Coordinates of C-alpha atoms in Angstrom, one line a residue:
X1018 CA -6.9 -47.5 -70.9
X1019 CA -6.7 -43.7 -70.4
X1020 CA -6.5 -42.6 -67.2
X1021 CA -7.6 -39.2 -65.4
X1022 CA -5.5 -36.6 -63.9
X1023 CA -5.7 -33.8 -61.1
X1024 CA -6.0 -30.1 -62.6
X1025 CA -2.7 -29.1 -61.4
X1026 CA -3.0 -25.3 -59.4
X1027 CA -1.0 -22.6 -60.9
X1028 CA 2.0 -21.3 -58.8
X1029 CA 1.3 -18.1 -56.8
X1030 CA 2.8 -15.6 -55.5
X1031 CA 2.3 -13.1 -52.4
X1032 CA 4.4 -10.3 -51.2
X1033 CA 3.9 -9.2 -47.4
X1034 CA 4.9 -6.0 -46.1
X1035 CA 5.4 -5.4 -42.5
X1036 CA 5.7 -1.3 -41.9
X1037 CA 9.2 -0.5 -40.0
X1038 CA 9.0 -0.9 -37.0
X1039 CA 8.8 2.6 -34.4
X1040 CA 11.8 3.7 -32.2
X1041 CA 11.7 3.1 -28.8
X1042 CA 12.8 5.1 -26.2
X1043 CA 13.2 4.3 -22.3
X1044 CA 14.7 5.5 -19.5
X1045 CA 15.7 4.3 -16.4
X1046 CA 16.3 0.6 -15.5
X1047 CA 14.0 -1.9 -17.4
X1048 CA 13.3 -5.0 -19.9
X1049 CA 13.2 -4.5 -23.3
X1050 CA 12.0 -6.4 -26.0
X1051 CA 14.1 -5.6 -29.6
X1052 CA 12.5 -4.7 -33.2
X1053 CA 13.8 -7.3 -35.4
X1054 CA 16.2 -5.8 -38.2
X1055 CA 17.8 -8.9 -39.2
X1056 CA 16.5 -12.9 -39.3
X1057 CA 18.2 -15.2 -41.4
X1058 CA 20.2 -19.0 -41.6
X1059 CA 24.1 -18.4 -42.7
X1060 CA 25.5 -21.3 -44.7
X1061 CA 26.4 -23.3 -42.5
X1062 CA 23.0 -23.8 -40.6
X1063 CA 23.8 -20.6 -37.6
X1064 CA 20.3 -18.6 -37.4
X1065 CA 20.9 -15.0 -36.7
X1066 CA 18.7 -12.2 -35.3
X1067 CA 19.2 -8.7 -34.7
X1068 CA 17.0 -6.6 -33.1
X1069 CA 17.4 -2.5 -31.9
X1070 CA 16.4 -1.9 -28.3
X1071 CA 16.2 1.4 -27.4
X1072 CA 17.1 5.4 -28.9
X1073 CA 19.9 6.2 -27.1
X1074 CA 22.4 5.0 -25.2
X1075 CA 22.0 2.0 -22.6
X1076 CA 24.5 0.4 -20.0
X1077 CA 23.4 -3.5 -20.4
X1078 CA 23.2 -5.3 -17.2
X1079 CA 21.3 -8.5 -18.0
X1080 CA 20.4 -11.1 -21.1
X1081 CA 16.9 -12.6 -21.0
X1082 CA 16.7 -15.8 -23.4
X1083 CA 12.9 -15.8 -23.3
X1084 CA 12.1 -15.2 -19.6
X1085 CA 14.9 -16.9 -18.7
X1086 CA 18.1 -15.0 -17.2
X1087 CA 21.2 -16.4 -18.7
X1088 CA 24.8 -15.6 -17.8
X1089 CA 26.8 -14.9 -21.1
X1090 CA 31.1 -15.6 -20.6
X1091 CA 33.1 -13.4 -23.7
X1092 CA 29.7 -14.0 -25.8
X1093 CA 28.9 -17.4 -25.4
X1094 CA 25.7 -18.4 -23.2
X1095 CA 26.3 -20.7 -20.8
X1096 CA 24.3 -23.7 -20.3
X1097 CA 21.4 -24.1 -17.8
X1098 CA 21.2 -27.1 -15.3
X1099 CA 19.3 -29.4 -17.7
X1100 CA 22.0 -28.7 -20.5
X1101 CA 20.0 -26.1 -22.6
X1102 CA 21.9 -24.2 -24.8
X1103 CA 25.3 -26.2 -23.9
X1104 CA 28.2 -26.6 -26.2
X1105 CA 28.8 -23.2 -26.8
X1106 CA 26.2 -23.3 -29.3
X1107 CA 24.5 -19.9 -28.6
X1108 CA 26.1 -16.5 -28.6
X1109 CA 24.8 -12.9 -27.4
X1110 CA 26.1 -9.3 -28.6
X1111 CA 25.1 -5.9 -28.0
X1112 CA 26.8 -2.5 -28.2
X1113 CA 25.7 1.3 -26.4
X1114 CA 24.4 3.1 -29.1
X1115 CA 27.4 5.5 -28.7
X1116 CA 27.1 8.3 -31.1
X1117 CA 29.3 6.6 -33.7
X1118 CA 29.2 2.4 -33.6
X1119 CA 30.8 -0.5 -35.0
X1120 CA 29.3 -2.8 -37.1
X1121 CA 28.8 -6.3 -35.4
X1122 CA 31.9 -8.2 -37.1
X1123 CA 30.3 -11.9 -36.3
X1124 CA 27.0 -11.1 -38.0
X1125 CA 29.4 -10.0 -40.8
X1126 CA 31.0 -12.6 -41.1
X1127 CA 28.2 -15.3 -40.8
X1128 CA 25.9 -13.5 -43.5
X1129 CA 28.3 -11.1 -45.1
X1130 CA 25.5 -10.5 -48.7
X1131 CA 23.5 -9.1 -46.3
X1132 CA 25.3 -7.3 -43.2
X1133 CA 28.8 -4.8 -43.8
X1134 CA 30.3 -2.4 -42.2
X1135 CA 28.2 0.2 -42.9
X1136 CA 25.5 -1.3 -40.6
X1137 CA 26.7 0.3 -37.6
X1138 CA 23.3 1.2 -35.6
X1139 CA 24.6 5.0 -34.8
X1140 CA 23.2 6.3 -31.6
X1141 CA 20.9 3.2 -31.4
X1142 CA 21.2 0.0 -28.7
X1143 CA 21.1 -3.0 -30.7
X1144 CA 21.7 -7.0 -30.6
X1145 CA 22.5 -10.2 -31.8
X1146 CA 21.8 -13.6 -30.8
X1147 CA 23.0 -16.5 -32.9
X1148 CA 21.9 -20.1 -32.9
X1149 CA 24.2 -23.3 -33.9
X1150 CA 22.4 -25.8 -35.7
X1151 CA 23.0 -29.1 -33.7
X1152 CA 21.7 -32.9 -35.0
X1153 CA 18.3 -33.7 -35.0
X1154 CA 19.1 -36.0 -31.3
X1155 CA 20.3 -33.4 -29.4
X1156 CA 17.8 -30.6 -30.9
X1157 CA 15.5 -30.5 -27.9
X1158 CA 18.4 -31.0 -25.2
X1159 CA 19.9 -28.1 -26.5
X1160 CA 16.9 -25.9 -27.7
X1161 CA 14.0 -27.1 -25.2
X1162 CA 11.7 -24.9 -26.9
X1163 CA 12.9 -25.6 -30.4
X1164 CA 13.8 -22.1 -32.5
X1165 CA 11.5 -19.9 -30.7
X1166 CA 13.9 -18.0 -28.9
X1167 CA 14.1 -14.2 -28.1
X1168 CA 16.3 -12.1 -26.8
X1169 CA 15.7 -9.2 -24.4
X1170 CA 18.2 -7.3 -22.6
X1171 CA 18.1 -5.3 -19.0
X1172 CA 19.8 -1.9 -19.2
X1173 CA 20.3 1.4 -17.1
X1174 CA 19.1 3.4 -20.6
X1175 CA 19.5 6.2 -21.4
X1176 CA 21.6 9.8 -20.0
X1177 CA 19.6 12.9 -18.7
X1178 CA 21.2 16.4 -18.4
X1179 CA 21.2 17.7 -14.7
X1180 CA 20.8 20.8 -14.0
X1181 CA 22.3 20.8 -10.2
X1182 CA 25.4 19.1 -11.3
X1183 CA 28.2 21.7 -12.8
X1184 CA 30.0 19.2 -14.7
X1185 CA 27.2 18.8 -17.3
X1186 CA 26.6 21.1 -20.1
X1187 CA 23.1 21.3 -21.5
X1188 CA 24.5 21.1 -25.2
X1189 CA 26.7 18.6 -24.9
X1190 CA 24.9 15.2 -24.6
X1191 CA 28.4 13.9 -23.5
X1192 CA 28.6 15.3 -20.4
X1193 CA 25.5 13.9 -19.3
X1194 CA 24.7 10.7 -17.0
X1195 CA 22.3 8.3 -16.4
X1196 CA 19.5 8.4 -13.5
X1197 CA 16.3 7.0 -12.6
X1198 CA 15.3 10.7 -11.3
X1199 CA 11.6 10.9 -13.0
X1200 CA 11.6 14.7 -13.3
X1201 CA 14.8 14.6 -15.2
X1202 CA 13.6 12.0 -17.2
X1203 CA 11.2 15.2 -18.1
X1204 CA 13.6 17.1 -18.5
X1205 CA 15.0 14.9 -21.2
X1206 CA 11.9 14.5 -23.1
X1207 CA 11.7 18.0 -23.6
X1208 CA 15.6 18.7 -24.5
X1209 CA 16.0 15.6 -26.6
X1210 CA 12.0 14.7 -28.2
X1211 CA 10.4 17.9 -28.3
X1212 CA 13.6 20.0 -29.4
X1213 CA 13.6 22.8 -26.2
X1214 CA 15.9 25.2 -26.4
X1215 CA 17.3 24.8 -22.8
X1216 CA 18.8 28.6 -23.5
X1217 CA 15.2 29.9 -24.0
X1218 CA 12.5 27.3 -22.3
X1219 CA 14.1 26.1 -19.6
X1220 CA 17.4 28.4 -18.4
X1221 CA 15.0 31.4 -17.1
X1222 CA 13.3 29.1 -14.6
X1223 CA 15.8 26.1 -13.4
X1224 CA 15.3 26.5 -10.1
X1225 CA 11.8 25.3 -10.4
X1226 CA 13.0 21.9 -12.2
X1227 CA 16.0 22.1 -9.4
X1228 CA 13.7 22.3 -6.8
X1229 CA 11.3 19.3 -8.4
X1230 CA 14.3 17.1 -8.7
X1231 CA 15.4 17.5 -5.4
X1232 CA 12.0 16.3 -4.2
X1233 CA 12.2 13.0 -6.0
X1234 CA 15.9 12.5 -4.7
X1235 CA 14.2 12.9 -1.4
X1236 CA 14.6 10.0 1.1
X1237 CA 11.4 7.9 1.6
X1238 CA 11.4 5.5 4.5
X1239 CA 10.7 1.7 4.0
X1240 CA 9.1 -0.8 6.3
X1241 CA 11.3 -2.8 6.3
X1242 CA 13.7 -0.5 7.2
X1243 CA 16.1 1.9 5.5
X1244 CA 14.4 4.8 2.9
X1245 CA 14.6 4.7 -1.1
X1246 CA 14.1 7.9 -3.6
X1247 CA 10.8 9.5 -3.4
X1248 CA 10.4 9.3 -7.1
X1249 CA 12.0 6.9 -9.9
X1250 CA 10.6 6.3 -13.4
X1251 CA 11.6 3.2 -16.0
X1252 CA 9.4 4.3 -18.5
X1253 CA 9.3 3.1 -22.4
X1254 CA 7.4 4.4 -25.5
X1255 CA 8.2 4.3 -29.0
X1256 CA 8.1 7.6 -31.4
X1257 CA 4.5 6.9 -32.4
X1258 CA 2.9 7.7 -29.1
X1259 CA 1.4 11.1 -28.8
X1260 CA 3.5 13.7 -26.8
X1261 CA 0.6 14.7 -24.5
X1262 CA 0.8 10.9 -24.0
X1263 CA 4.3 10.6 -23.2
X1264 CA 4.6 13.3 -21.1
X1265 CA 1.1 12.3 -19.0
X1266 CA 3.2 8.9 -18.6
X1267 CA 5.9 10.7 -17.3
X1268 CA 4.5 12.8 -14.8
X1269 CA 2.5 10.1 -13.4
X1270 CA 5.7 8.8 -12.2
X1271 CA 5.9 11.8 -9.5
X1272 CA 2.2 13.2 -9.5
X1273 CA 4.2 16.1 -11.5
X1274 CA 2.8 18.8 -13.1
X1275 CA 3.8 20.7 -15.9
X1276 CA 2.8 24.2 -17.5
X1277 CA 4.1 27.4 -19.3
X1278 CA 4.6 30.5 -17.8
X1279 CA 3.6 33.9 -19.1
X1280 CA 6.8 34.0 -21.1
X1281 CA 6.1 30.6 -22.8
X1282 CA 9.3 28.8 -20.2
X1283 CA 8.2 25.5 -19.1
X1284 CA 8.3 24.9 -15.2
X1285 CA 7.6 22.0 -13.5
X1286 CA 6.5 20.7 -9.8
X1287 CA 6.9 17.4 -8.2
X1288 CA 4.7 15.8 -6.0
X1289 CA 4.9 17.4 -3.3
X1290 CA 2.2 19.9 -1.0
X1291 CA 3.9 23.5 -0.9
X1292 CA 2.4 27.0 0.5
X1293 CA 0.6 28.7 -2.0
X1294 CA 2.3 32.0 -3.1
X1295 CA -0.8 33.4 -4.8
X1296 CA -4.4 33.9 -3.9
X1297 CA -7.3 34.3 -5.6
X1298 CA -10.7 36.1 -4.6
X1299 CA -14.1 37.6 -5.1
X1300 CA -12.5 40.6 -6.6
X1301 CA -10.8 38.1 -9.0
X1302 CA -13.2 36.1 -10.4
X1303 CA -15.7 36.7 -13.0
X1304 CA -17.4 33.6 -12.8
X1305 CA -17.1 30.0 -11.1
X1306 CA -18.7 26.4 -10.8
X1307 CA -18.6 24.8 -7.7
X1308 CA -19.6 20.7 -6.9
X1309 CA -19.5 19.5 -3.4
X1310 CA -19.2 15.8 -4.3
X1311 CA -18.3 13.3 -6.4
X1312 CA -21.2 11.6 -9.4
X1313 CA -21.4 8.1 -7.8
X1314 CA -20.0 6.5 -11.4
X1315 CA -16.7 8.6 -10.3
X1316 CA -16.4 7.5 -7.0
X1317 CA -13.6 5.3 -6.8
X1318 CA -12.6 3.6 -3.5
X1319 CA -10.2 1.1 -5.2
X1320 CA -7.1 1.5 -7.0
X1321 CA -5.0 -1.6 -8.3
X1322 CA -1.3 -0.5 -8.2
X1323 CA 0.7 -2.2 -10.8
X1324 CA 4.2 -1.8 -11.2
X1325 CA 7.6 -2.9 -12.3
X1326 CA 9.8 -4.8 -10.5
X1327 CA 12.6 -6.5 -10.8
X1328 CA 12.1 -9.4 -8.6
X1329 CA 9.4 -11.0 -11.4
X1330 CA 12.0 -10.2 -14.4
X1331 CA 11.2 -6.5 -14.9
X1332 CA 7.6 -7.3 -15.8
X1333 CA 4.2 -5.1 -14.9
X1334 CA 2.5 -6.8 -11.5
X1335 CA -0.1 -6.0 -9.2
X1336 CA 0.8 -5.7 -5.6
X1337 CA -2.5 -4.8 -2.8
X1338 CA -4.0 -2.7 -4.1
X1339 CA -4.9 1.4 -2.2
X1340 CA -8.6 0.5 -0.7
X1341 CA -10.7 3.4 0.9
X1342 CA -12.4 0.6 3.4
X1343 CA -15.1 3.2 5.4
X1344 CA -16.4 4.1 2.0
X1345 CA -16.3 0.2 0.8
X1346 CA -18.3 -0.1 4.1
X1347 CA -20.7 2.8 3.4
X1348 CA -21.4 1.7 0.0
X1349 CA -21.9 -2.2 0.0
X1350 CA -19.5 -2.2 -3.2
X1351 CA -16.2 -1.7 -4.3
X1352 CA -15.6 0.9 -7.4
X1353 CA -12.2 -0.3 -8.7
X1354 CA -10.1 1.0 -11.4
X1355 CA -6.4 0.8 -12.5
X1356 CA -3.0 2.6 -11.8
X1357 CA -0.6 1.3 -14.1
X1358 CA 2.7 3.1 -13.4
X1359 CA 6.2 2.7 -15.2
X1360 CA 8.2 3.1 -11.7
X1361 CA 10.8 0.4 -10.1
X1362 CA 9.3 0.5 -6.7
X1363 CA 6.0 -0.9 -5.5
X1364 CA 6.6 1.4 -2.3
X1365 CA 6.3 4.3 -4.7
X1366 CA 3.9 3.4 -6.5
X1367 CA 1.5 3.2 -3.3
X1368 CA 2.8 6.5 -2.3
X1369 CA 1.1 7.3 -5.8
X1370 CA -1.6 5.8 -5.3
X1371 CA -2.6 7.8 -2.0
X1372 CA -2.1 11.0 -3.4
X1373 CA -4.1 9.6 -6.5
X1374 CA -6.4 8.8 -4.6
X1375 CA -7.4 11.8 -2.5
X1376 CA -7.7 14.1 -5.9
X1377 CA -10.4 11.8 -7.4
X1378 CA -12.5 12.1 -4.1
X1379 CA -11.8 15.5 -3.8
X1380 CA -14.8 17.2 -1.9
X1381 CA -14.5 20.3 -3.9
X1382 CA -13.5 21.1 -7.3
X1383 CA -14.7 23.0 -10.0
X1384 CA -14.1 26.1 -12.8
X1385 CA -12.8 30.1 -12.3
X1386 CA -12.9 32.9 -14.2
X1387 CA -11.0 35.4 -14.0
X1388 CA -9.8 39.0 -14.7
X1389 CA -6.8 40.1 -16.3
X1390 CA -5.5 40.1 -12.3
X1391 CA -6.2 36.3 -12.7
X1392 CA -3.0 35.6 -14.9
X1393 CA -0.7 35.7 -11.9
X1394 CA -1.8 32.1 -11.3
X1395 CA -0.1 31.0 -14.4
X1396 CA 2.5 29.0 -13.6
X1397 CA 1.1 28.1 -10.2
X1398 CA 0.0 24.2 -9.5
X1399 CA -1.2 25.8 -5.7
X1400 CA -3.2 28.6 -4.9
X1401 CA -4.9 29.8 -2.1
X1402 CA -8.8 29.8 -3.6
X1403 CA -11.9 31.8 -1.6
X1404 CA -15.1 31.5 -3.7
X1405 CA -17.2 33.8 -1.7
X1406 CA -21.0 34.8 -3.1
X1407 CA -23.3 36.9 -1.7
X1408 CA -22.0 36.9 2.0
X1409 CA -21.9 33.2 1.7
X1410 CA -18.8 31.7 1.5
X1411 CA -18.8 27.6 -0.7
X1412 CA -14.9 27.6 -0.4
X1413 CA -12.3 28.8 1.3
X1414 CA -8.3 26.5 1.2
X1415 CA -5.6 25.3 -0.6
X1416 CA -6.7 24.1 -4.4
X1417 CA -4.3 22.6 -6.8
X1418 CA -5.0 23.8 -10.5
X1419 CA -5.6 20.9 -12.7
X1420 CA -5.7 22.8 -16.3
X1421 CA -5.5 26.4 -17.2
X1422 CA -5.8 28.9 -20.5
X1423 CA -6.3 32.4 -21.0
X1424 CA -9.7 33.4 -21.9
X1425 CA -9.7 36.1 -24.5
X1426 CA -13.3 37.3 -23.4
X1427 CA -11.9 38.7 -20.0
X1428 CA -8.2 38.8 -20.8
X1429 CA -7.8 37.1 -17.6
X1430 CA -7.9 33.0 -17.5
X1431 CA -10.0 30.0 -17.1
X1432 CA -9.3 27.1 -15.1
X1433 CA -10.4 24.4 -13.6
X1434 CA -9.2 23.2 -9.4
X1435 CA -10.1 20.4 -7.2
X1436 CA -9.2 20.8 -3.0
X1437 CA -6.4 20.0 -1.5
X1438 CA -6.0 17.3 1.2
X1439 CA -4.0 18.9 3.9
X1440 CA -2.8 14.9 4.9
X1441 CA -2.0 13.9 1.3
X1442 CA 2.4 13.9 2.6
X1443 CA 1.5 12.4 5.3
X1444 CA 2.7 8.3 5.2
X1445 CA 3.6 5.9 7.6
X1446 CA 5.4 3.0 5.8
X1447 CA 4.3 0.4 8.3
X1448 CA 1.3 0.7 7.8
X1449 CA 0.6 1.9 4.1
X1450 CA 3.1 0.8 2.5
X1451 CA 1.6 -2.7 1.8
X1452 CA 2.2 -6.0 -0.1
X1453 CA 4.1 -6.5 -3.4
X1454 CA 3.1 -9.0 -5.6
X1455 CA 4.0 -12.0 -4.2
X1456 CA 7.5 -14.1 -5.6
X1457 CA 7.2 -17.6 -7.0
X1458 CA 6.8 -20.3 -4.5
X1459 CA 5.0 -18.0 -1.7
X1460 CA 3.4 -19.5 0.8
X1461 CA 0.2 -17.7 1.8
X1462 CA 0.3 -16.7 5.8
X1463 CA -2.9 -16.8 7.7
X1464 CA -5.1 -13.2 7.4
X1465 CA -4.9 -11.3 11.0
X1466 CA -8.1 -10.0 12.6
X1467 CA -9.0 -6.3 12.5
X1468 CA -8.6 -5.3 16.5
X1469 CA -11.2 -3.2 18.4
X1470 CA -11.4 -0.1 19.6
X1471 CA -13.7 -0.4 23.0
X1472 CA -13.6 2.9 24.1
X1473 CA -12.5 6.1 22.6
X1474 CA -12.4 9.1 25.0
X1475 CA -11.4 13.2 24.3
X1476 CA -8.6 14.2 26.9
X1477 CA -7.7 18.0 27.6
X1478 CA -4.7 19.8 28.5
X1479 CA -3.7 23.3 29.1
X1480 CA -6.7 25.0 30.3
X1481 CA -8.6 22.9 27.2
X1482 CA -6.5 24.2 24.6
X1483 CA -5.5 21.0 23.5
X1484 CA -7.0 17.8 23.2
X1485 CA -5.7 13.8 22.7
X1486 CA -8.1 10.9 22.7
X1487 CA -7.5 7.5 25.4
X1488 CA -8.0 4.6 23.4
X1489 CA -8.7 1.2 24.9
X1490 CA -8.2 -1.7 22.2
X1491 CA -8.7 -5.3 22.4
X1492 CA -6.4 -7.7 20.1
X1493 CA -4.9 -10.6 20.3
X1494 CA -2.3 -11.5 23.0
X1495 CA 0.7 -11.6 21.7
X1496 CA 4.1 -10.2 23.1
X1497 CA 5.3 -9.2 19.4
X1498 CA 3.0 -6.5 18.5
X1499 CA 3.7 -3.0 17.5
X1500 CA 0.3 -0.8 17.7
X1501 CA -0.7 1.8 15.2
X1502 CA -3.5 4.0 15.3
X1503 CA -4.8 6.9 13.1
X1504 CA -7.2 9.5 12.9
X1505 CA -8.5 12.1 10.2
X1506 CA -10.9 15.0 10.2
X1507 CA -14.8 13.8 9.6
X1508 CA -15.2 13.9 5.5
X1509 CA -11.3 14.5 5.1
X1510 CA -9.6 11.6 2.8
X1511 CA -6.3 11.1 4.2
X1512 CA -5.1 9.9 7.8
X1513 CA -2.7 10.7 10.5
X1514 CA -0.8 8.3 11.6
X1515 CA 1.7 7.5 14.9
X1516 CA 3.3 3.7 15.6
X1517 CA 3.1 2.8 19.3
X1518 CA 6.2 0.0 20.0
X1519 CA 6.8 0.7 23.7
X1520 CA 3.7 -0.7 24.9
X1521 CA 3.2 -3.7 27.1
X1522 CA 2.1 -6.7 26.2
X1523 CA -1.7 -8.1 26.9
X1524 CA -5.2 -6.7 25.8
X1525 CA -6.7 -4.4 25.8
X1526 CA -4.1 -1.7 25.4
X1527 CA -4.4 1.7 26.3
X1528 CA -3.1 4.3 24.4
X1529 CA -2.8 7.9 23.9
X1530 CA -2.8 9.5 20.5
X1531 CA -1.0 12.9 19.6
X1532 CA -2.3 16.1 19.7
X1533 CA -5.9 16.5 17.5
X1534 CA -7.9 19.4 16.1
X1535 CA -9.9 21.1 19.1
X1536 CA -13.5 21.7 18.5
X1537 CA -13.6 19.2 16.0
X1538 CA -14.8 15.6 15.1
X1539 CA -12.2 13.5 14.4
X1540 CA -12.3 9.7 13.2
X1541 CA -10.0 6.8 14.4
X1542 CA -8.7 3.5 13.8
X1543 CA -6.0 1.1 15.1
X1544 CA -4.3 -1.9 14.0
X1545 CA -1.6 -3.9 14.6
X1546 CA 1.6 -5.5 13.3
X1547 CA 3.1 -8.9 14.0
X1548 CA 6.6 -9.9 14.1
X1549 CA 7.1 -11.3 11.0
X1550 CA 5.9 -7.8 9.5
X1551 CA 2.4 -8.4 8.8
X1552 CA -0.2 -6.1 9.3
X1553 CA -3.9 -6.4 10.4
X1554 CA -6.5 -4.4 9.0
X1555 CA -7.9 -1.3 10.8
X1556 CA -10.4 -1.4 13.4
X1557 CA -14.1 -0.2 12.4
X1558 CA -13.8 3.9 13.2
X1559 CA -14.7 4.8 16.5
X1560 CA -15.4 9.2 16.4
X1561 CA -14.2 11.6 19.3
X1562 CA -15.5 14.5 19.4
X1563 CA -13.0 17.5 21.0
X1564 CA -15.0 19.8 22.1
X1565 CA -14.0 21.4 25.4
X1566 CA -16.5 21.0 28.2
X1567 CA -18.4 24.2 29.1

């Protein structure tokens, strides 16, 4: 009987090509996940992986298998308390990415046709992990989530040159050290991605990049006590990210700001509110725009702060977010939008977000003209700005320049400024500082009630020369609480703010704010803080006005 038969499907082929992967760069401490140049089985059942990690050199301070932290004795893993990788069955390596490296003898050995000497990952951080095959029984014991496995590795990457320190020589990459100092980290970019010449960029004005990186070396006090750096930076890229990119990341990390001066030398300022040294005028400007406000789709009264921290494995996290609450109020709605900064410290990255804050709600800003007496602001971030117009003055203060270029139609330049807030230094860690994102295993804490602010009354002193304002408050009656309260000029951005700890017990509470403006209208708002360090929210704003009587 003849039978029938299946058409039998001819044998194909297919060839897949993944594109190499781009180099990565960080610096500072951080996480980093490895582009695979080697995966493959030896004879004898080990898998092996090698990835590189970063462009440069790295001090490695921690092995992630996964998201799991693992402690590695002389290259072996050791196991975890349910008996994961036990036996000695799993082994890490990694080298510095010194200039000149060694080739990873156990990889040679274990696949010698396809790793040799020669594959000694110069000037590059790179590692291995290697994987025992075990029997089939003890497979999930030993590798609870079966071959998926990756390896990441915590380092302090990367070496900056410093200009302050004497020992260092700006041509000699081995002279230099590593730091988490963000504008140094700018520094670097500019030396070692974007080829400077330190001799003719950078040499003619070190002081200013001297002067910036003292500001982010600058003690910033904690709430909890004690003071951190101003401003640190752990941020990663690979090659294929666009400079203005890179260096927009990196300046975030210290509200810096970068430009050339007339000479084409690059200078650079960090965060920080300074006296202008130039001012510009009527007799200055050609032409101008001027807004008074912000469009309402611009308006932003919420910024969620993400961040990196170490104490949820060196991943991005949110912590509170920076909340303008009168203009929550005022509107009915909350405008949010993200700040995602590469920095170690959710402390700093509030700081950030307060000065971020007050530019986008900026009351004035706009575009200038100039003449060829114009270019003196050139290298400038702050300038004292008057845009006077038929007798009638629209602005008169501090401005920070956001962008400038010359304009070849006046030979002077064109640029474009937003207002100063006089406050924007101003913090009080207490109370601004805020919340991290909470750790695993938090237990949420009742919320505290915003207190009250029953009366709010101008006092003078000296002949009415000077004026505080008597606050009564009612809260809750507790002998732990330290009292804050704050106050800020009617349509400023920013807030004052004084911690009262001396004061008795009970409510209401009286207190007596520091000196305010005099013939002014000022806001303010109080809150508390508990013991155990939490914080209520402000009062609803109660406005003094401190004008003398007649």
């Amino acid at each position: 009987m003849a039978g029938t038969g299946r058409a039998r499907a001819e044998p194909s082929e297919r060839s897949v090509k993944s594109p190499p992967p781009a180099r990565v760069r960080c610096r500072g401490r951080r996480r980093l996940y490895g582009s695979q140049m080697l995966f493959d089985t030896s004879s004898n059942g080990t898998t092996v992986d090698v990835w590189a990690f970063n462009d440069g050199r790295g001090n490695i301070i921690g092995e992630y298998l996964n998201d799991e932290l693992v402690t590695v004795v002389g290259g072996t893993v050791q196991p975890g308390p349910d008996g994961r990788y036990g036996a000695g069955t799993v082994r890490i390596g990694h080298n510095t990415g010194a200039s000149t490296e060694s080739a990873f003898s156990e990889i040679i050995a274990l696949v010698p046709e396809l790793w040799s000497a020669s594959h000694r990952g110069d000037g590059i951080v790179s590692g291995y992990l290697t994987k025992k095959s075990v029997k089939s029984e003890d497979f999930l014991k030993i590798y609870p989530q079966g071959d998926n496995v990756t390896l990441s590795l915590v380092g302090e990457w990367g070496v900056c040159f410093d200009p302050r320190d004497p020992a260092q020589d700006p041509t000699n990459r081995s002279t230099w050290l590593y730091t988490e100092n963000a504008v140094l980290h700018l520094l670097d970019h500019f030396m070692s991605d974007r080829g400077f010449s330190y001799a003719d960029r950078i040499a003619p004005v070190e002081q200013y990049w001297i002067d910036a990186a003292n500001v982010c070396d600058e003690a910033s006090p904690l709430a909890a006590g004690g003071t951190e750096p101003r401003y640190r930076a752990c941020v990663a890229y690979d090659f294929t990210k666009a400079p203005a990119d890179v260096v927009s990341e990196l300046l975030s990390c210290f509200d810096g700001w970068t430009g050339q001066d007339e000479n084409g030398c690059q200078i650079v300022y960090a965060g920080k509110l300074y006296e202008p040294a130039v001012s510009m005028g009527p007799d200055q400007i050609v032409g101008y725009s001027h807004q008074e406000f912000v469009e309402e789709e611009d308006r932003i009264n919420e910024l969620v702060v993400q961040y990196v921290s170490s104490q949820h494995d060196y991943n991005a996290v949110e912590g509170q977010s920076w909340r303008d609450e009168d203009d929550i109020s005022a509107r009915g709605k909350v405008n949010s939008d993200g700040l995602s900064l590469q920095v170690p410290s959710f402390p700093q990255a509030r700081r950030l977000a307060k000065r971020s804050m007050a530019k986008r709600c900026a009351p004035h800003r706009g575009t200038i003209v100039t003449t060829v007496e114009g270019r003196a602001i050139l290298g400038h971030r702050y300038i004292d700005l008057e845009i006077t117009e038929a007798g009638a003055t629209f602005y008169s203060g501090v401005a920070e320049i956001v962008s400038a270029e010359r304009d070849y139609d006046t030979g002077g330049v064109s640029f474009a400024w937003l207002a100063v807030d006089a406050n924007v230094d101003a913090w009080n860690a207490a109370t601004e500082e805020g919340e991290p994102a909470p750790e695993s295993g938090r237990v949420a804490q009742e919320p505290l009630d915003a207190p009250t602010i029953s009366t709010a009354e101008p006092q003078f002193e000296a002949e009415d020369t000077v004026a505080r304002a008597l606050l009564d408050i009612s809260g809750p009656d507790r002998d732990d609480l330290t009292w804050f309260a704050r106050w800020r000029l009617d349509g400023d951005v920013s807030w004052n703010e004084a911690t009262y700890a001396d004061l008795d017990p009970g409510t209401p509470v009286s207190v007596l704010t520091g000196l305010l403006p005099i013939n002014a209208t000022v806001e303010i708002q109080a809150a508390y803080q508990v013991g155990d360090g939490r914080k209520s929210p402000w009062s609803a704003t109660e406005e003094v006005d401190t004008t003398p009587p007649a």
